């Protein structure tokens, strides 16, 4: 019996003793120790959940939980947050569910569904995802999925490539039984099954020669055009089939991003399956192979159109690759950089004209526009602004429906480039800078009014709210933030805007913030009730943050014993520079950190737009100031500490 089963038996024995003692009306048995309860780990690898520091384990508490026929234990962290739940759901006095939490939310659950004291299912929940895996033979290896989103399937596919895990890969590939359940025609099924045949050999061949995927490769995100529906009357299947065409996974090895081709993905019930073995995109130019379902009826067989790329297109792609391989260094000089960026834009424009479909043409044009805009804003292609203006005019005059989105796309990047250029020119003159800001606000408002459904509309709305807030027009900023949060709630800017509205309305309201500690465990400001708390959103690259530290250290040393506490919320994108910085500047107060910088969980929750941002909170947990300064803290702290 392995350690997991031994621990389960031990925990279950304690649970039985507690239930029997309670049933007899006697005092319940002592609960398991936090050390025992926290020694359990998820059956599957890579789960992110709260693990308290060794020093904090003794501060954790374990309590009995009973509800109907269910009973078990809850493990609470030092700040009162839930860390684990161990549950007996069928009243047989044996634990059959092991639940793991992060920031107060359950993110993962192991399940013994047949009550034989062995895990046979695993679920990722809430912020942990929506995967639901089945381990029918209870050997710790996933064999199938009850639920798997397309994004999570792409993550698992990358994990299989990195780990050379042929068993995991096999769970992601579509099967004959699944094709039959969709009613896929015999000929089409034969093609699909040939593509996924002998996955172990294919995996060995692919990973053996890959220079893109290594042991350090990390999945970043799923990338694909929107899914398409192949109708049942199209002749490919007896039921409608939902398909992602040319799906990709964006990965990163070290600091180098790259792509993994996933090909067509098909939804079977609640699970997205791959119709080919994933392949890293190596240094040579590769165009995703044609699919199975998104092929016109009566079209050429898959084997006849592996790339669907003309010799002229191939030649241009190779020229683009050679150009990028010999790209000049950032300090090569404006003339050299301008020639490079102009040449690159020329190639992308020519490639776009050879594209097979409107969507493909739009993608190449967007790539060209992005490159020009970036070069203009960094001073590497001053003439690019004229080119963006000409592109915007050309697409605006076209009556083709496919240009509607492109007009907005080009216009927004032209506006950003113009704003950056004008602001740099006005850097020495305050009046000129004010005029540029007024122009920018007017352009943003016109853009979101003219293009309310553009893909850049959420970002433009957030820029508008942010610019107004920086200009001191808080009420106007709140109005635009609220509109963004209401109209684009599912987007990242929409979530940050909702946080900004929350932040702007904080004064006089109860305050609560919880998050993972920089060195482990969790921090919850609600555990600091009875103290005056200064919450500081900061980063190591923020010069004013560093300049404030001597005064903040002095305040902390002077008033900490009187009931003053500081909680830092670090907004660096990674933890790497943070600990050395804290040691160098002798910062001793607790720190919350989540990856992502301003887009991290705490950054989004309060819509933080600049650092430092500081909240001053009273002993009663009410926000005294949502945008305080060190001087204001010095002024208000003595009276706040006297309050009861």
XYZ file of C-alpha atoms in Angstrom:
644
model
C 0.000 0.000 0.000
C 1.535 3.367 -1.044
C 1.921 6.390 1.214
C -1.233 8.056 -0.124
C -3.367 5.059 0.862
C -1.681 4.819 4.253
C -2.413 8.471 4.930
C -5.990 8.030 3.739
C -6.470 5.090 6.097
C -5.006 7.113 8.958
C -7.213 10.073 8.205
C -10.248 7.842 7.758
C -9.547 6.128 11.079
C -9.594 9.487 12.809
C -12.787 10.351 10.937
C -14.427 7.075 12.055
C -13.435 7.736 15.674
C -14.917 11.212 15.488
C -18.189 9.988 13.947
C -18.584 7.110 16.411
C -17.792 9.310 19.380
C -20.298 11.879 18.196
C -22.950 9.211 17.625
C -22.449 7.950 21.170
C -22.887 11.454 22.507
C -19.309 11.489 23.747
C -16.530 13.956 23.023
C -15.305 13.691 19.421
C -11.857 12.304 18.807
C -9.046 14.743 18.207
C -8.821 15.784 14.558
C -5.758 14.875 12.490
C -2.823 17.207 12.859
C -2.289 19.928 10.245
C 0.990 18.196 9.361
C -0.866 14.990 8.466
C -3.689 16.719 6.625
C -1.318 18.915 4.599
C 0.898 15.981 3.629
C -1.612 14.906 0.978
C -0.787 15.921 -2.609
C -2.826 15.884 -5.836
C -2.697 12.657 -7.811
C -1.939 14.635 -10.991
C 1.132 16.796 -11.538
C 1.267 20.524 -12.157
C -1.621 21.561 -9.905
C -1.187 25.046 -8.435
C -2.636 25.250 -4.922
C -1.853 26.926 -1.604
C 0.972 25.329 0.386
C 1.742 27.118 3.654
C 5.308 27.684 4.805
C 6.652 25.130 7.254
C 6.659 27.827 9.925
C 2.935 28.447 9.313
C 1.803 24.805 9.388
C 1.487 24.800 13.188
C -0.755 27.874 12.916
C -3.202 25.955 10.683
C -6.366 24.442 12.134
C -8.336 21.294 11.291
C -12.053 21.183 12.062
C -14.849 18.624 11.694
C -17.413 19.206 8.939
C -20.779 17.396 8.702
C -23.633 17.959 6.248
C -26.315 15.310 5.795
C -24.630 11.989 5.057
C -21.313 13.695 4.287
C -18.645 14.281 6.882
C -14.978 15.123 6.924
C -12.343 17.670 7.818
C -11.574 21.252 6.742
C -8.032 22.590 6.995
C -7.796 26.349 7.615
C -4.660 28.429 7.053
C -3.177 30.971 9.486
C -5.355 33.760 8.037
C -8.528 31.650 8.221
C -8.553 30.712 4.528
C -9.567 27.190 3.474
C -6.582 25.099 2.338
C -8.008 21.546 2.084
C -11.199 19.546 2.470
C -11.312 15.780 3.019
C -14.804 14.392 2.565
C -16.627 11.103 3.102
C -19.630 11.509 0.779
C -21.314 8.099 1.253
C -21.184 7.735 5.057
C -18.904 4.682 5.011
C -16.405 6.466 7.269
C -13.698 6.492 4.584
C -12.495 9.619 2.798
C -13.417 9.555 -0.911
C -12.761 13.149 -1.997
C -9.578 15.181 -1.546
C -10.076 18.880 -2.331
C -7.317 21.481 -2.785
C -7.751 25.266 -2.614
C -5.998 28.398 -3.833
C -6.904 31.872 -2.597
C -10.033 30.472 -0.958
C -11.347 28.736 -4.105
C -11.297 25.015 -4.780
C -9.033 24.485 -7.790
C -8.602 20.707 -7.847
C -10.357 17.568 -6.565
C -9.353 13.896 -6.504
C -12.281 11.461 -6.371
C -12.727 7.832 -5.393
C -16.026 7.344 -7.230
C -16.328 3.577 -6.616
C -15.364 3.873 -2.915
C -12.473 1.401 -2.987
C -9.951 3.815 -1.455
C -8.247 4.498 -4.804
C -8.482 7.662 -6.882
C -10.155 7.114 -10.248
C -11.136 10.681 -11.245
C -9.524 14.131 -11.025
C -11.179 17.489 -11.620
C -9.769 20.990 -12.103
C -12.225 23.656 -10.898
C -12.826 27.424 -10.716
C -9.580 29.255 -11.528
C -7.870 25.861 -11.939
C -9.828 25.197 -15.147
C -12.553 22.783 -16.224
C -10.715 19.522 -16.918
C -12.277 16.280 -15.703
C -9.953 13.293 -16.067
C -10.661 9.585 -15.630
C -8.146 7.033 -14.347
C -10.210 3.857 -14.719
C -7.474 1.391 -13.714
C -6.408 3.605 -10.784
C -2.699 3.659 -11.656
C -2.284 7.432 -11.481
C -2.251 7.805 -15.290
C -5.094 9.640 -17.071
C -6.809 7.374 -19.590
C -9.679 9.533 -20.817
C -11.503 12.798 -20.279
C -15.077 13.566 -19.276
C -14.522 17.288 -19.847
C -11.717 19.127 -21.652
C -11.847 22.598 -23.206
C -9.960 23.390 -26.413
C -7.492 25.635 -24.572
C -6.820 22.979 -21.943
C -6.479 20.301 -24.633
C -3.779 22.458 -26.219
C -2.044 22.762 -22.833
C -2.137 18.981 -22.350
C -0.840 18.460 -25.901
C 2.192 20.649 -25.161
C 2.700 18.826 -21.863
C 2.684 15.501 -23.744
C 5.293 16.790 -26.217
C 7.550 18.189 -23.492
C 7.339 15.038 -21.340
C 7.414 12.673 -24.359
C 4.306 11.159 -22.760
C 2.697 8.903 -25.362
C -0.051 7.761 -22.966
C -1.171 11.331 -22.275
C -1.031 12.111 -25.990
C -3.239 9.114 -26.756
C -5.988 10.539 -24.501
C -6.112 13.696 -26.633
C -6.383 12.042 -30.066
C -9.787 11.283 -31.510
C -10.779 7.599 -31.594
C -12.779 5.406 -33.945
C -15.577 5.158 -31.358
C -15.765 8.956 -31.070
C -15.877 9.412 -34.828
C -18.661 6.838 -34.926
C -20.568 8.711 -32.203
C -20.499 11.816 -34.406
C -21.675 9.790 -37.384
C -18.585 10.668 -39.441
C -18.557 9.033 -42.860
C -16.442 5.938 -43.407
C -14.077 7.597 -45.900
C -13.482 10.636 -43.694
C -13.022 8.458 -40.600
C -10.401 6.461 -42.457
C -8.412 9.636 -43.252
C -8.632 10.944 -39.676
C -7.630 7.638 -38.097
C -4.663 7.358 -40.467
C -3.516 10.769 -39.243
C -3.540 9.709 -35.561
C -2.260 6.169 -36.109
C 0.780 4.965 -34.144
C 1.026 8.090 -31.974
C 4.006 6.700 -30.028
C 6.120 6.467 -33.179
C 4.962 9.883 -34.407
C 5.771 11.402 -31.012
C 9.277 9.914 -31.041
C 9.909 11.158 -34.586
C 8.627 14.673 -33.863
C 10.345 15.237 -30.535
C 13.545 13.533 -31.667
C 14.241 16.152 -34.306
C 12.552 19.162 -32.714
C 14.683 22.167 -31.757
C 11.616 24.125 -30.633
C 10.291 21.965 -27.805
C 12.622 21.142 -24.925
C 12.210 20.220 -21.261
C 12.036 23.967 -20.476
C 9.193 24.689 -22.912
C 6.070 26.182 -21.307
C 2.554 26.458 -22.713
C 1.461 30.112 -22.912
C -1.943 30.177 -24.592
C -4.282 28.676 -27.172
C -4.592 30.477 -30.502
C -7.135 29.807 -33.236
C -9.773 31.483 -35.378
C -13.295 31.051 -33.930
C -14.690 27.504 -34.205
C -16.859 26.642 -37.173
C -19.906 24.386 -37.397
C -19.929 21.699 -40.098
C -23.647 20.964 -40.586
C -24.982 17.431 -40.706
C -26.383 17.959 -44.211
C -22.866 18.722 -45.507
C -22.391 14.971 -45.951
C -19.392 14.537 -43.666
C -21.290 13.330 -40.587
C -24.826 12.549 -39.495
C -24.651 15.205 -36.765
C -23.391 18.789 -36.643
C -19.653 18.880 -35.910
C -18.002 21.826 -34.129
C -14.434 22.314 -35.384
C -11.436 24.549 -34.712
C -9.446 24.859 -37.947
C -5.667 25.473 -37.884
C -5.490 25.602 -34.091
C -2.155 26.553 -32.543
C -0.552 26.543 -29.105
C 1.782 29.439 -28.337
C 4.708 28.214 -26.251
C 7.840 29.730 -24.752
C 11.271 28.187 -24.271
C 13.341 30.472 -22.089
C 12.357 33.881 -23.431
C 11.830 32.642 -27.005
C 8.197 32.247 -28.144
C 7.224 29.702 -30.793
C 4.238 27.733 -32.067
C 2.941 24.183 -31.949
C 0.541 23.153 -34.719
C -2.545 21.369 -33.410
C -4.430 21.230 -36.714
C -8.162 20.611 -36.656
C -9.798 20.037 -33.278
C -13.246 18.465 -32.976
C -15.674 18.601 -30.058
C -16.998 15.245 -28.887
C -19.534 15.902 -26.135
C -17.718 18.020 -23.532
C -14.239 17.077 -24.796
C -12.147 18.650 -27.558
C -10.049 16.072 -29.439
C -7.103 16.411 -31.830
C -7.284 14.959 -35.344
C -3.500 14.911 -35.768
C -0.413 14.571 -33.602
C 0.752 18.090 -32.559
C 3.868 19.338 -34.323
C 6.214 22.160 -33.265
C 6.786 24.840 -35.889
C 10.531 24.706 -36.444
C 12.817 27.310 -37.996
C 11.787 26.454 -41.538
C 8.582 28.013 -42.808
C 5.602 25.751 -42.221
C 1.993 26.302 -43.224
C -0.586 24.298 -41.256
C -1.719 21.269 -43.219
C -5.221 21.178 -44.630
C -7.883 19.722 -42.392
C -10.424 16.957 -42.721
C -13.744 18.598 -41.963
C -13.165 22.112 -43.344
C -12.660 20.855 -46.903
C -15.258 21.674 -49.591
C -17.426 18.741 -50.616
C -15.882 17.085 -53.655
C -12.565 18.837 -52.956
C -9.173 17.279 -53.376
C -8.179 14.577 -50.894
C -6.073 15.704 -47.982
C -2.943 14.087 -49.376
C -3.199 16.169 -52.568
C -3.163 19.546 -50.771
C -0.801 19.266 -47.815
C 0.178 22.937 -47.852
C -1.956 24.688 -50.473
C 0.824 27.223 -50.984
C 1.985 28.583 -54.305
C 5.653 28.709 -55.330
C 5.430 32.526 -55.342
C 4.104 32.572 -51.780
C 6.801 30.101 -50.683
C 9.491 32.340 -52.201
C 8.186 35.417 -50.370
C 7.974 33.543 -47.066
C 11.555 32.404 -47.431
C 12.611 36.000 -48.179
C 10.795 37.161 -45.051
C 12.500 34.488 -42.977
C 15.915 35.451 -44.344
C 15.221 39.139 -43.693
C 14.245 38.484 -40.082
C 17.228 36.207 -39.553
C 19.537 39.074 -40.510
C 17.549 41.801 -38.726
C 19.709 44.757 -37.620
C 20.461 45.357 -33.942
C 18.247 47.892 -32.124
C 21.155 50.385 -32.029
C 21.952 50.087 -35.755
C 20.747 53.628 -36.502
C 17.480 55.072 -37.803
C 18.356 54.764 -41.506
C 19.306 51.093 -41.256
C 16.278 50.248 -39.126
C 13.949 52.186 -41.415
C 15.184 50.303 -44.496
C 14.675 46.986 -42.708
C 11.145 47.846 -41.529
C 10.139 49.220 -44.915
C 11.415 46.079 -46.658
C 9.606 43.876 -44.161
C 6.341 45.769 -44.675
C 6.746 45.448 -48.462
C 7.122 41.664 -48.199
C 4.131 41.278 -45.888
C 1.992 43.404 -48.195
C 2.929 41.237 -51.183
C 2.268 38.067 -49.182
C -1.178 39.349 -48.147
C -2.153 39.773 -51.804
C -1.418 36.076 -52.430
C -3.517 34.859 -49.480
C -6.171 32.264 -50.293
C -8.966 33.529 -48.044
C -10.129 36.875 -46.627
C -9.238 35.723 -43.088
C -5.731 34.734 -44.125
C -5.286 38.018 -45.995
C -6.436 39.961 -42.936
C -3.946 38.129 -40.710
C -1.021 39.061 -42.966
C -2.165 42.695 -43.157
C -2.489 42.847 -39.377
C 1.013 41.445 -39.002
C 2.285 44.152 -41.348
C 0.420 46.908 -39.494
C 1.647 45.678 -36.101
C 5.239 45.728 -37.316
C 4.955 49.238 -38.762
C 3.222 50.628 -35.662
C 5.802 49.134 -33.307
C 8.643 50.505 -35.416
C 7.081 53.993 -35.515
C 6.562 54.075 -31.755
C 10.162 53.010 -31.085
C 11.578 55.533 -33.569
C 12.827 52.792 -35.900
C 10.630 53.768 -38.891
C 9.491 57.435 -38.805
C 8.071 57.208 -42.337
C 5.829 54.367 -41.194
C 3.211 56.804 -39.895
C 2.525 57.976 -43.454
C 2.231 54.343 -44.535
C -0.294 53.587 -41.772
C -2.335 56.629 -42.803
C -2.318 55.497 -46.428
C -3.384 51.975 -45.432
C -6.227 53.353 -43.326
C -7.422 55.533 -46.219
C -7.210 52.641 -48.702
C -9.255 50.269 -46.564
C -11.757 52.998 -45.629
C -12.498 53.642 -49.315
C -12.996 49.943 -50.074
C -16.586 48.763 -49.933
C -15.617 45.162 -49.284
C -17.220 43.798 -46.126
C -13.976 42.136 -45.088
C -12.387 45.578 -44.621
C -14.700 46.789 -41.854
C -12.661 45.220 -39.074
C -9.361 46.068 -40.767
C -10.245 49.763 -40.914
C -10.680 49.831 -37.134
C -7.546 47.722 -36.625
C -5.353 50.004 -38.750
C -6.921 53.193 -37.386
C -6.270 52.302 -33.752
C -2.604 51.559 -34.415
C -2.252 54.704 -36.494
C -3.712 56.718 -33.589
C -1.346 55.069 -31.084
C 1.608 55.775 -33.362
C 0.552 59.389 -33.911
C 0.019 59.922 -30.174
C 3.423 58.457 -29.276
C 5.192 60.508 -31.958
C 3.483 63.782 -30.979
C 4.063 63.182 -27.274
C 7.776 62.602 -27.836
C 7.977 65.838 -29.848
C 6.183 67.768 -27.073
C 8.246 66.393 -24.189
C 9.881 69.748 -23.417
C 6.767 71.914 -23.605
C 3.936 71.565 -21.078
C 1.402 73.416 -23.247
C 2.164 71.208 -26.229
C 1.854 68.087 -24.057
C -1.570 69.267 -22.842
C -2.710 69.764 -26.443
C -1.526 66.263 -27.369
C -3.449 64.783 -24.408
C -6.616 66.663 -25.406
C -6.255 65.387 -28.970
C -5.725 61.824 -27.704
C -8.850 61.922 -25.515
C -10.946 63.218 -28.411
C -9.574 60.546 -30.778
C -10.206 57.727 -28.305
C -13.774 58.838 -27.687
C -14.418 59.080 -31.442
C -12.865 55.635 -32.000
C -14.998 53.804 -29.406
C -18.086 55.604 -30.688
C -17.365 54.794 -34.348
C -16.134 51.213 -33.755
C -17.972 49.925 -30.640
C -17.516 46.247 -31.610
C -13.918 46.414 -32.840
C -11.458 44.026 -31.243
C -9.540 47.064 -29.970
C -12.629 48.748 -28.489
C -12.083 47.329 -24.971
C -8.456 48.447 -24.971
C -9.378 51.881 -26.314
C -12.089 52.294 -23.666
C -9.601 51.428 -20.946
C -7.066 53.876 -22.415
C -9.782 56.547 -22.380
C -10.716 55.915 -18.757
C -7.060 55.816 -17.763
C -6.205 59.055 -19.585
C -9.144 60.827 -17.941
C -8.136 59.535 -14.521
C -4.561 60.752 -14.997
C -6.015 64.117 -16.047
C -7.876 64.310 -12.724
C -11.315 63.873 -14.327
C -12.338 61.062 -11.993
C -16.096 61.189 -12.631
C -15.600 61.010 -16.408
C -13.090 58.178 -15.969
C -15.563 56.241 -13.806
C -18.242 56.639 -16.510
C -16.038 55.127 -19.220
C -14.681 52.404 -16.952
C -18.258 51.427 -16.054
C -19.275 51.338 -19.725
C -16.315 49.099 -20.545
C -17.044 46.776 -17.616
C -20.681 46.526 -18.687
C -20.209 46.051 -22.446
C -17.043 43.904 -22.447
C -17.189 42.094 -19.116
C -15.475 38.938 -20.392
C -12.375 40.737 -21.694
C -9.206 41.489 -19.734
C -9.711 45.299 -20.104
C -13.326 44.821 -18.987
C -12.206 43.039 -15.832
C -9.597 45.708 -15.107
C -12.209 48.406 -15.685
C -14.559 46.762 -13.185
C -11.648 46.810 -10.752
C -10.999 50.486 -11.492
C -14.626 51.341 -10.703
C -14.286 49.406 -7.458
C -11.063 51.268 -6.624
C -12.493 54.713 -7.371
C -15.447 53.976 -5.064
C -13.425 52.482 -2.186
C -13.324 55.418 0.224
C -15.592 54.813 3.212
C -16.215 51.170 2.288
C -15.011 47.881 3.862
C -11.749 46.615 2.430
C -10.624 43.045 1.798
C -7.730 41.685 -0.225
C -6.360 38.147 -0.189
C -3.597 36.605 -2.247
C -0.605 34.279 -2.260
C 2.344 35.352 -0.171
C 5.598 36.022 -1.980
C 7.375 33.332 0.067
C 4.422 30.925 0.299
C 1.144 30.595 2.127
C -1.561 33.229 1.775
C -2.206 36.734 3.067
C -5.662 38.102 3.882
C -6.084 41.681 5.093
C -9.238 40.666 6.964
C -6.974 38.963 9.499
C -5.536 42.418 10.315
C -8.773 43.921 11.649
C -7.957 46.013 14.689
C -4.852 47.434 13.018
C -4.371 50.439 10.764
C -3.223 48.992 7.438
C -1.413 50.632 4.534
C -1.740 48.571 1.326
C 0.935 49.444 -1.246
C 0.776 48.313 -4.885
C 4.376 48.603 -6.116
C 7.124 47.181 -8.349
C 10.900 47.009 -8.352
C 11.095 49.138 -11.518
C 9.057 51.983 -9.980
C 11.399 54.834 -8.991
C 8.853 56.683 -6.759
C 8.224 53.385 -4.922
C 11.920 53.190 -4.058
C 12.051 56.870 -3.096
C 9.194 56.367 -0.585
C 10.878 53.453 1.201
C 13.034 55.322 3.767
C 10.001 57.202 5.109
C 7.820 54.092 5.056
C 10.438 52.059 6.942
C 10.639 54.809 9.565
C 6.839 54.873 9.971
C 6.719 51.089 10.184
C 9.461 50.914 12.819
C 7.877 53.690 14.873
C 4.237 52.588 14.820
C 4.153 48.831 14.221
C 3.985 48.020 17.929
C 1.118 50.504 18.245
C -1.028 48.647 15.698
C 0.231 49.796 12.274
C 0.789 47.243 9.503
C 1.876 47.491 5.885
C 0.956 44.953 3.199
C 2.838 45.147 -0.079
C 1.275 43.965 -3.341
C 4.133 43.413 -5.756
C 3.272 43.935 -9.430
C 6.454 42.675 -11.071
C 5.608 40.138 -13.764
C 7.827 37.514 -12.080
C 9.287 37.013 -8.611
C 12.910 36.869 -9.785
C 13.925 40.493 -8.991
C 11.722 40.908 -5.927
C 13.565 39.126 -3.110
C 16.961 40.722 -3.881
C 15.236 44.126 -3.988
C 13.538 43.572 -0.613
C 16.827 42.514 0.976
C 18.690 45.465 -0.508
C 16.123 47.973 0.792
C 15.496 46.179 4.117
C 11.753 45.760 3.551
C 10.246 43.463 6.188
C 6.466 43.787 5.795
C 4.490 40.958 4.142
C 4.133 40.829 0.371
C 1.397 39.476 -1.913
C 2.517 38.438 -5.384
C 0.782 36.880 -8.378
C 2.409 36.634 -11.830
C 1.184 39.085 -14.453
C 2.116 42.548 -13.228
C -0.706 45.062 -13.679
C -2.765 42.264 -15.285
C -2.333 39.945 -12.277
C -5.240 39.032 -10.010
C -4.712 41.889 -7.506
C -3.946 44.319 -10.349
C -7.217 43.443 -12.104
C -9.254 43.360 -8.891
C -8.596 47.054 -8.284
C -7.851 48.179 -11.842
C -4.418 49.454 -10.882
C -3.061 51.803 -13.583
C 0.093 53.133 -11.924
C 2.462 52.441 -9.064
C 2.734 53.229 -6.303
C -0.983 53.130 -5.486
C -1.678 53.118 -1.755
C -4.861 52.453 0.253
C -5.098 53.518 3.897
C -7.452 51.306 5.928
C -8.748 51.974 9.453
C -8.801 49.565 12.405
C -12.435 48.823 11.548
C -11.399 47.691 8.076
C -12.829 50.778 6.310
C -10.946 52.592 3.540
C -9.835 56.016 4.737
C -8.098 56.927 1.468
C -7.994 55.067 -1.872
C -5.092 57.134 -3.213
C -2.960 58.181 -0.298
C 0.593 59.494 -0.094
C 3.347 59.107 2.482
C 2.680 62.666 3.661
C -1.018 61.905 4.183
C -0.190 58.698 6.057
C 2.110 60.668 8.379
C -0.680 63.160 9.005
C -3.551 60.736 9.591
C -1.793 57.795 11.245
C -1.628 59.148 14.832
C -5.377 59.794 15.001
C -6.234 56.496 13.306
C -4.121 54.597 15.833
C -5.942 56.309 18.732
C -9.351 55.247 17.420
C -11.033 52.235 18.969
